[in-house]
């Protein structure tokens, strides 16, 4: 069966919901595909039914947006995963009803992002999880441990620490790798007007202070110790390049380590459609090139939200609204007032862009954060590729991630490089004396996410 809406939206987070609503309000027929059981994405992640009464303010806000989108007449297909997109805007999806093809006048890709994982000695020890995973466990009513260390960079680590403390987990320390005291004044204007975000951060720090949790700025996690589980960790003060300062190392006892080094855009669907990409570490890594309406270099294919460059929920919703208006106009709907609506969003977009730049300047990991692994540390968990194997491949002539993949199978596992691409690219760049942009990332291929063979065959 082939679906033929005016606009197809991939992703039910803030960007996708906003795009779908804007396009539908302009008069376009819209189908939204989302892999989760309920729309909301990670930002508005909905609680399970048994915990529905304990929904947070943010989850309730997400549910209201989801219900507004549905009431506007958008067809929401939850549990449906998009796994391929052609330059002709033919979308392949798979879900509870099997596989289907969707051909739309315009496609808005709002695929979101995932947490960046940076290897270090002991990072595969049971009990090492990402900050986002810790929050997911807490949302499910599960404590990840009793005595936790939170390390990395960015405000997500502060909210994670506060959530752990509220649920009775002792947080031994929060380590922020960025030297905030040297950068804050220079980028303060980017945070002007971001009162809700600043309030959330202040409340998290206050929660930590009430529990006596140390907040160590300019410190990083060097290694985790323990075999069957975590017994402790080594931490150190960092220099301006995020490298450990000799003699500053300290040992700390804990049974859980939550690491958070920011997010990485999931750009694969735009890439397989043929969109031109660029390396933008300030936006999380590889991102599609876009015009003022967030259309990629493929006509009719838009990319919005964190999947096209990390900017946060507000930026995601604004980008989604712009793309939704433009996509509907491309399909012949809402053309008369499209330009006025787009111009009206300009000031808010400019404000969020200032915030994006300030955030990136403060919380983009320095080169030392990518240098913590030793030769025995796994870089690609799926295929068992260690840093030592990457070093040998580089000495043997591998100069790009594609060549490294051919030599070691790095990035050929179930995650298709989502967990290892950045670490492998930085390691190969260091061993070959090239830039990460020159080394490049692996080229996505359909299916962009794992699917049962039967669903691919049906599609």
Coordinates of C-alpha atoms in Angstrom, one line a residue:
X1 CA 0.0 0.0 0.0
X2 CA 1.3 3.5 -0.9
X3 CA 0.3 6.4 1.3
X4 CA 0.2 9.8 -0.4
X5 CA -0.1 12.7 2.0
X6 CA 0.9 16.3 1.2
X7 CA 3.4 16.2 4.0
X8 CA 5.1 13.3 5.8
X9 CA 6.8 13.9 9.1
X10 CA 9.3 11.5 10.6
X11 CA 9.6 11.8 14.4
X12 CA 7.2 12.6 17.2
X13 CA 9.4 14.8 19.4
X14 CA 9.1 18.6 19.7
X15 CA 10.3 19.3 16.2
X16 CA 8.1 16.7 14.5
X17 CA 5.0 17.6 16.4
X18 CA 5.5 21.3 15.7
X19 CA 6.1 20.6 12.0
X20 CA 3.0 18.4 11.7
X21 CA 0.8 20.9 13.4
X22 CA 2.0 23.9 11.3
X23 CA 1.6 22.0 8.1
X24 CA -1.9 20.8 9.0
X25 CA -3.0 24.3 10.1
X26 CA -1.9 25.5 6.7
X27 CA -4.3 23.1 5.1
X28 CA -2.0 20.2 4.1
X29 CA -2.8 16.5 4.7
X30 CA -0.2 15.2 7.1
X31 CA 1.0 11.8 8.4
X32 CA 3.4 11.6 11.3
X33 CA 5.4 8.5 11.8
X34 CA 7.0 7.9 15.2
X35 CA 8.9 4.7 16.3
X36 CA 7.8 5.1 20.0
X37 CA 4.5 3.8 21.4
X38 CA 3.5 7.4 22.2
X39 CA 4.6 10.7 20.6
X40 CA 6.8 13.0 22.6
X41 CA 10.4 12.0 21.8
X42 CA 13.0 12.0 24.5
X43 CA 12.2 15.6 25.7
X44 CA 8.5 14.8 26.2
X45 CA 9.0 11.1 26.8
X46 CA 5.7 9.8 28.1
X47 CA 5.6 7.6 31.3
X48 CA 4.3 4.0 31.2
X49 CA 0.6 3.6 32.0
X50 CA 1.3 2.4 35.5
X51 CA 3.0 5.7 36.3
X52 CA 0.7 8.0 34.3
X53 CA -0.4 9.7 37.5
X54 CA 3.2 10.7 38.3
X55 CA 3.7 12.5 35.0
X56 CA 6.0 15.5 35.2
X57 CA 5.2 19.0 34.1
X58 CA 7.2 18.5 30.9
X59 CA 5.5 15.2 30.1
X60 CA 2.1 16.8 30.6
X61 CA 3.1 19.6 28.3
X62 CA 4.1 17.0 25.7
X63 CA 0.9 15.2 26.0
X64 CA -1.1 18.4 25.4
X65 CA 0.9 19.1 22.3
X66 CA 0.4 15.6 21.0
X67 CA -3.3 15.8 21.6
X68 CA -3.5 19.2 19.8
X69 CA -1.7 17.7 16.8
X70 CA -4.2 14.8 16.7
X71 CA -7.2 17.1 17.2
X72 CA -5.9 19.2 14.2
X73 CA -6.4 16.2 12.0
X74 CA -2.8 14.9 11.7
X75 CA -2.7 11.1 11.2
X76 CA -0.3 9.9 13.9
X77 CA 1.2 6.5 13.3
X78 CA 2.9 5.5 16.6
X79 CA 5.2 2.4 16.5
X80 CA 6.1 3.0 12.9
X81 CA 9.8 3.3 12.0
X82 CA 11.1 5.0 8.9
X83 CA 14.1 3.1 7.5
X84 CA 14.7 4.6 4.0
X85 CA 14.0 7.8 2.1
X86 CA 14.7 8.4 -1.6
X87 CA 15.5 11.7 -3.3
X88 CA 12.0 11.4 -4.8
X89 CA 10.6 11.7 -1.3
X90 CA 9.5 8.0 -1.2
X91 CA 9.6 7.0 2.5
X92 CA 9.8 3.3 3.6
X93 CA 8.2 2.6 6.9
X94 CA 7.6 -0.5 9.0
X95 CA 5.3 -1.0 12.0
X96 CA 2.6 -3.0 13.6
X97 CA 0.7 -3.4 10.3
X98 CA 3.8 -4.6 8.3
X99 CA 5.6 -2.4 5.8
X100 CA 4.3 0.5 3.8
X101 CA 5.5 3.1 1.3
X102 CA 4.7 6.8 1.7
X103 CA 5.2 9.2 -1.2
X104 CA 4.7 12.8 -0.2
X105 CA 5.0 16.2 -1.8
X106 CA 7.3 17.2 1.1
X107 CA 9.0 15.2 3.9
X108 CA 10.1 16.7 7.2
X109 CA 12.7 14.6 9.0
X110 CA 12.8 15.2 12.7
X111 CA 14.7 12.1 13.8
X112 CA 16.2 13.6 17.0
X113 CA 19.5 12.8 18.5
X114 CA 21.2 10.3 20.8
X115 CA 23.8 10.6 23.5
X116 CA 27.4 10.9 22.6
X117 CA 29.5 8.1 24.2
X118 CA 33.3 8.6 24.7
X119 CA 35.3 5.6 25.7
X120 CA 37.6 5.5 28.7
X121 CA 39.3 2.6 30.7
X122 CA 36.4 0.7 32.2
X123 CA 33.6 2.3 30.3
X124 CA 32.0 -1.1 29.6
X125 CA 31.9 -2.1 33.2
X126 CA 28.4 -2.9 34.5
X127 CA 27.0 0.1 36.2
X128 CA 28.4 2.7 33.7
X129 CA 25.4 4.3 32.0
X130 CA 24.6 7.5 30.2
X131 CA 22.9 10.4 31.9
X132 CA 19.8 10.0 29.7
X133 CA 19.7 6.3 30.6
X134 CA 19.7 7.2 34.3
X135 CA 16.8 9.5 33.8
X136 CA 14.9 6.9 31.8
X137 CA 15.4 4.3 34.6
X138 CA 14.2 6.9 37.2
X139 CA 11.1 7.6 35.1
X140 CA 10.4 3.8 35.2
X141 CA 10.7 3.8 39.0
X142 CA 14.1 2.1 39.0
X143 CA 17.2 3.4 40.9
X144 CA 20.3 2.7 38.8
X145 CA 22.5 2.4 42.0
X146 CA 23.1 3.6 45.5
X147 CA 26.2 5.8 45.2
X148 CA 26.6 7.5 41.8
X149 CA 29.2 9.7 40.1
X150 CA 28.0 12.0 37.3
X151 CA 30.6 13.2 34.8
X152 CA 30.9 14.8 31.4
X153 CA 29.6 18.2 30.4
X154 CA 26.3 20.1 30.0
X155 CA 23.2 20.9 32.1
X156 CA 21.7 17.5 31.5
X157 CA 24.2 16.2 34.1
X158 CA 22.9 18.7 36.6
X159 CA 19.3 17.6 36.1
X160 CA 20.3 14.0 36.2
X161 CA 22.1 14.5 39.5
X162 CA 19.0 16.3 41.0
X163 CA 16.8 13.5 39.8
X164 CA 19.0 10.9 41.4
X165 CA 19.1 12.8 44.7
X166 CA 15.3 13.1 44.7
X167 CA 15.0 9.3 44.3
X168 CA 17.3 8.6 47.2
X169 CA 20.5 7.9 45.3
X170 CA 23.7 9.4 46.9
X171 CA 25.6 11.5 44.3
X172 CA 29.2 11.6 45.3
X173 CA 30.1 14.3 42.8
X174 CA 29.2 16.0 39.6
X175 CA 32.1 16.6 37.3
X176 CA 31.9 19.4 34.6
X177 CA 34.7 19.2 32.1
X178 CA 34.2 22.7 30.8
X179 CA 36.0 25.6 32.6
X180 CA 32.8 27.5 33.0
X181 CA 34.3 30.2 35.1
X182 CA 36.5 31.3 32.1
X183 CA 33.8 31.2 29.5
X184 CA 30.6 32.3 31.2
X185 CA 30.9 36.1 31.0
X186 CA 31.9 36.0 27.3
X187 CA 28.8 34.1 26.3
X188 CA 26.3 35.5 28.9
X189 CA 24.3 37.3 26.2
X190 CA 23.3 34.0 24.6
X191 CA 21.6 33.0 27.9
X192 CA 19.6 36.3 28.2
X193 CA 15.9 35.5 28.1
X194 CA 16.5 31.8 28.8
X195 CA 14.9 32.1 32.2
X196 CA 13.2 28.8 32.3
X197 CA 16.5 27.0 31.5
X198 CA 18.4 29.0 34.0
X199 CA 15.8 28.3 36.7
X200 CA 16.0 24.6 36.0
X201 CA 19.8 24.7 36.3
X202 CA 19.7 26.8 39.5
X203 CA 17.2 24.5 41.1
X204 CA 19.4 21.5 40.3
X205 CA 22.4 23.1 41.8
X206 CA 20.4 24.0 44.9
X207 CA 19.2 20.4 45.2
X208 CA 22.9 19.3 45.1
X209 CA 23.9 21.9 47.7
X210 CA 21.2 20.7 50.1
X211 CA 22.6 17.2 49.9
X212 CA 26.2 18.3 50.1
X213 CA 27.0 17.1 46.5
X214 CA 30.3 18.6 45.2
X215 CA 30.1 20.3 41.8
X216 CA 33.6 20.2 40.4
X217 CA 34.1 22.5 37.4
X218 CA 37.0 21.7 35.2
X219 CA 37.2 18.1 36.3
X220 CA 36.8 14.9 34.4
X221 CA 36.5 11.1 34.7
X222 CA 39.6 9.2 33.8
X223 CA 38.8 5.6 34.5
X224 CA 36.4 3.3 36.2
X225 CA 37.6 0.3 38.3
X226 CA 36.0 -3.0 39.0
X227 CA 35.3 -6.3 37.2
X228 CA 31.8 -7.6 38.0
X229 CA 30.7 -4.1 38.9
X230 CA 32.0 -0.6 39.7
X231 CA 34.1 -0.3 42.8
X232 CA 35.4 3.2 42.2
X233 CA 36.7 5.7 39.7
X234 CA 39.7 8.0 39.0
X235 CA 39.0 11.6 38.4
X236 CA 41.4 14.5 37.6
X237 CA 41.5 18.3 37.1
X238 CA 41.5 19.2 33.4
X239 CA 43.4 21.8 31.4
X240 CA 41.9 24.1 28.8
X241 CA 42.1 21.2 26.2
X242 CA 40.3 18.8 28.6
X243 CA 43.5 16.8 29.2
X244 CA 44.3 15.7 32.8
X245 CA 46.7 17.8 34.8
X246 CA 49.4 15.6 36.1
X247 CA 49.3 15.1 39.9
X248 CA 45.7 16.1 40.2
X249 CA 44.3 12.6 40.1
X250 CA 41.9 11.5 42.9
X251 CA 40.2 8.2 43.7
X252 CA 36.5 8.2 44.5
X253 CA 34.2 5.3 45.7
X254 CA 31.0 4.7 43.8
X255 CA 28.9 1.8 42.4
X256 CA 27.3 3.7 39.5
X257 CA 28.8 6.2 36.9
X258 CA 26.5 8.3 34.8
X259 CA 28.3 9.9 31.9
X260 CA 27.0 12.7 29.6
X261 CA 29.0 14.4 26.9
X262 CA 26.1 15.9 24.9
X263 CA 24.1 14.7 22.0
X264 CA 24.8 13.6 18.4
X265 CA 22.3 14.3 15.6
X266 CA 20.8 11.3 13.9
X267 CA 21.2 12.5 10.3
X268 CA 21.0 9.1 8.6
X269 CA 17.6 9.4 6.9
X270 CA 18.5 12.8 5.3
X271 CA 21.8 11.3 4.3
X272 CA 20.3 8.3 2.5
X273 CA 18.0 10.7 0.6
X274 CA 21.1 12.3 -0.8
X275 CA 21.3 15.4 1.4
X276 CA 24.7 17.1 1.4
X277 CA 26.3 17.0 4.9
X278 CA 28.9 19.1 6.8
X279 CA 31.0 18.5 9.9
X280 CA 29.8 20.9 12.6
X281 CA 31.1 19.9 16.1
X282 CA 29.4 23.0 17.5
X283 CA 26.1 21.4 16.4
X284 CA 26.9 18.0 17.6
X285 CA 28.8 16.5 14.6
X286 CA 27.6 15.6 11.1
X287 CA 24.6 17.6 10.0
X288 CA 22.7 18.3 6.7
X289 CA 23.2 21.6 4.9
X290 CA 19.9 23.5 5.0
X291 CA 18.4 26.8 3.7
X292 CA 16.4 29.4 5.6
X293 CA 13.4 27.2 5.7
X294 CA 15.5 24.2 6.8
X295 CA 15.1 22.4 3.5
X296 CA 18.2 20.2 2.7
X297 CA 19.9 20.1 -0.6
X298 CA 17.3 17.6 -1.7
X299 CA 14.2 19.5 -2.9
X300 CA 11.2 18.9 -0.7
X301 CA 13.2 17.1 2.1
X302 CA 13.4 19.2 5.3
X303 CA 15.5 18.4 8.4
X304 CA 14.7 20.0 11.7
X305 CA 15.4 19.7 15.4
X306 CA 18.3 18.1 17.1
X307 CA 18.6 15.6 14.3
X308 CA 19.8 18.4 12.1
X309 CA 22.0 20.2 14.7
X310 CA 21.7 20.2 18.5
X311 CA 19.8 23.3 19.7
X312 CA 17.3 22.2 22.3
X313 CA 13.6 21.8 22.5
X314 CA 12.7 25.5 21.8
X315 CA 14.8 25.7 18.7
X316 CA 13.5 22.3 17.6
X317 CA 9.9 23.5 17.8
X318 CA 10.7 26.7 16.0
X319 CA 12.5 24.9 13.2
X320 CA 9.6 22.4 13.0
X321 CA 7.1 25.2 12.6
X322 CA 9.1 26.9 9.9
X323 CA 9.6 23.7 8.0
X324 CA 5.9 22.7 8.4
X325 CA 4.8 26.1 6.9
X326 CA 7.3 25.8 4.0
X327 CA 6.4 22.1 3.4
X328 CA 2.7 22.9 3.2
X329 CA 3.3 25.8 0.9
X330 CA 5.4 23.6 -1.4
X331 CA 2.4 21.3 -1.5
X332 CA 0.2 24.2 -2.5
X333 CA -1.3 25.1 0.9
X334 CA -1.2 28.3 3.0
X335 CA 0.9 30.1 0.3
X336 CA -0.8 33.5 0.8
X337 CA 0.3 34.0 4.4
X338 CA 3.4 31.7 4.5
X339 CA 5.9 34.5 4.2
X340 CA 4.3 36.6 6.9
X341 CA 4.2 33.6 9.2
X342 CA 7.8 32.8 8.5
X343 CA 8.9 36.4 9.1
X344 CA 7.1 36.5 12.4
X345 CA 9.2 33.6 13.7
X346 CA 12.5 35.4 12.9
X347 CA 13.1 37.1 16.2
X348 CA 12.5 33.9 18.2
X349 CA 14.8 31.9 15.9
X350 CA 17.5 34.6 16.3
X351 CA 17.2 34.4 20.1
X352 CA 17.5 30.6 20.1
X353 CA 20.5 30.7 17.6
X354 CA 22.3 33.0 20.1
X355 CA 21.6 30.4 22.8
X356 CA 22.8 27.6 20.6
X357 CA 26.1 29.3 19.9
X358 CA 26.7 30.1 23.6
X359 CA 25.8 26.6 24.6
X360 CA 28.2 25.1 22.1
X361 CA 31.0 27.3 23.2
X362 CA 30.5 26.2 26.8
X363 CA 29.7 22.5 26.5
X364 CA 31.4 21.1 23.3
X365 CA 34.0 18.6 24.7
X366 CA 37.6 19.5 24.1
X367 CA 40.1 17.2 22.3
X368 CA 41.3 15.6 25.6
X369 CA 37.8 14.1 26.2
X370 CA 38.3 11.9 23.1
X371 CA 41.8 10.7 24.3
X372 CA 40.9 8.8 27.6
X373 CA 40.8 5.3 26.2
X374 CA 43.9 3.0 26.3
X375 CA 44.7 0.4 23.7
X376 CA 42.7 -2.3 25.4
X377 CA 39.5 -0.2 25.6
X378 CA 36.7 -1.0 23.2
X379 CA 35.9 1.6 20.6
X380 CA 33.2 -0.4 18.7
X381 CA 31.4 -2.6 21.2
X382 CA 29.3 -4.3 18.5
X383 CA 32.3 -5.7 16.6
X384 CA 34.9 -5.8 19.5
X385 CA 37.2 -3.2 18.0
X386 CA 39.7 -1.8 20.5
X387 CA 41.7 1.4 20.3
X388 CA 44.8 -0.7 19.7
X389 CA 43.2 -2.1 16.6
X390 CA 42.4 1.4 15.3
X391 CA 46.0 2.3 15.9
X392 CA 47.2 -0.7 13.9
X393 CA 44.8 0.0 11.1
X394 CA 46.1 3.6 10.9
X395 CA 49.7 2.4 10.8
X396 CA 48.6 0.1 8.0
X397 CA 47.3 3.0 5.8
X398 CA 43.7 3.6 6.9
X399 CA 43.1 7.3 6.7
X400 CA 39.3 7.5 6.6
X401 CA 36.5 6.0 8.7
X402 CA 35.3 4.0 5.7
X403 CA 38.8 2.5 5.3
X404 CA 38.9 1.8 9.0
X405 CA 35.5 0.0 8.7
X406 CA 36.9 -2.2 5.9
X407 CA 40.0 -3.0 7.9
X408 CA 38.4 -3.7 11.3
X409 CA 34.6 -3.9 10.9
X410 CA 34.3 -0.8 13.2
X411 CA 30.8 0.5 12.7
X412 CA 29.4 -2.6 11.1
X413 CA 27.4 -3.8 14.1
X414 CA 23.7 -3.4 15.0
X415 CA 24.1 0.3 15.9
X416 CA 25.6 1.0 12.5
X417 CA 28.3 3.2 14.1
X418 CA 26.0 5.5 16.1
X419 CA 27.8 4.7 19.3
X420 CA 31.4 4.5 17.9
X421 CA 31.7 6.8 14.9
X422 CA 32.7 9.9 16.8
X423 CA 35.2 8.1 19.0
X424 CA 36.7 6.2 16.1
X425 CA 36.9 9.3 13.9
X426 CA 38.7 11.3 16.6
X427 CA 41.1 8.4 17.3
X428 CA 41.9 7.9 13.6
X429 CA 42.4 11.7 13.1
X430 CA 44.8 11.7 16.0
X431 CA 46.8 8.7 14.7
X432 CA 47.0 10.0 11.1
X433 CA 47.5 13.7 11.8
X434 CA 44.3 14.6 9.9
X435 CA 41.2 16.5 10.9
X436 CA 38.0 14.8 11.9
X437 CA 36.4 16.4 8.9
X438 CA 39.0 14.8 6.6
X439 CA 38.6 11.4 8.3
X440 CA 34.9 11.6 7.9
X441 CA 32.1 9.4 9.3
X442 CA 30.6 6.2 8.0
X443 CA 28.1 6.5 5.2
X444 CA 24.6 5.5 6.3
X445 CA 22.9 2.8 4.2
X446 CA 19.2 1.7 4.4
X447 CA 17.8 0.3 6.6
X448 CA 19.0 3.2 8.8
X449 CA 17.8 1.2 11.9
X450 CA 17.6 -2.5 12.6
X451 CA 14.5 -4.2 11.3
X452 CA 13.2 -7.8 11.0
X453 CA 14.0 -9.2 7.5
X454 CA 10.4 -9.9 6.9
X455 CA 9.5 -6.2 7.2
X456 CA 12.3 -5.2 4.7
X457 CA 11.1 -7.9 2.3
X458 CA 7.5 -6.6 2.6
X459 CA 8.7 -3.1 1.9

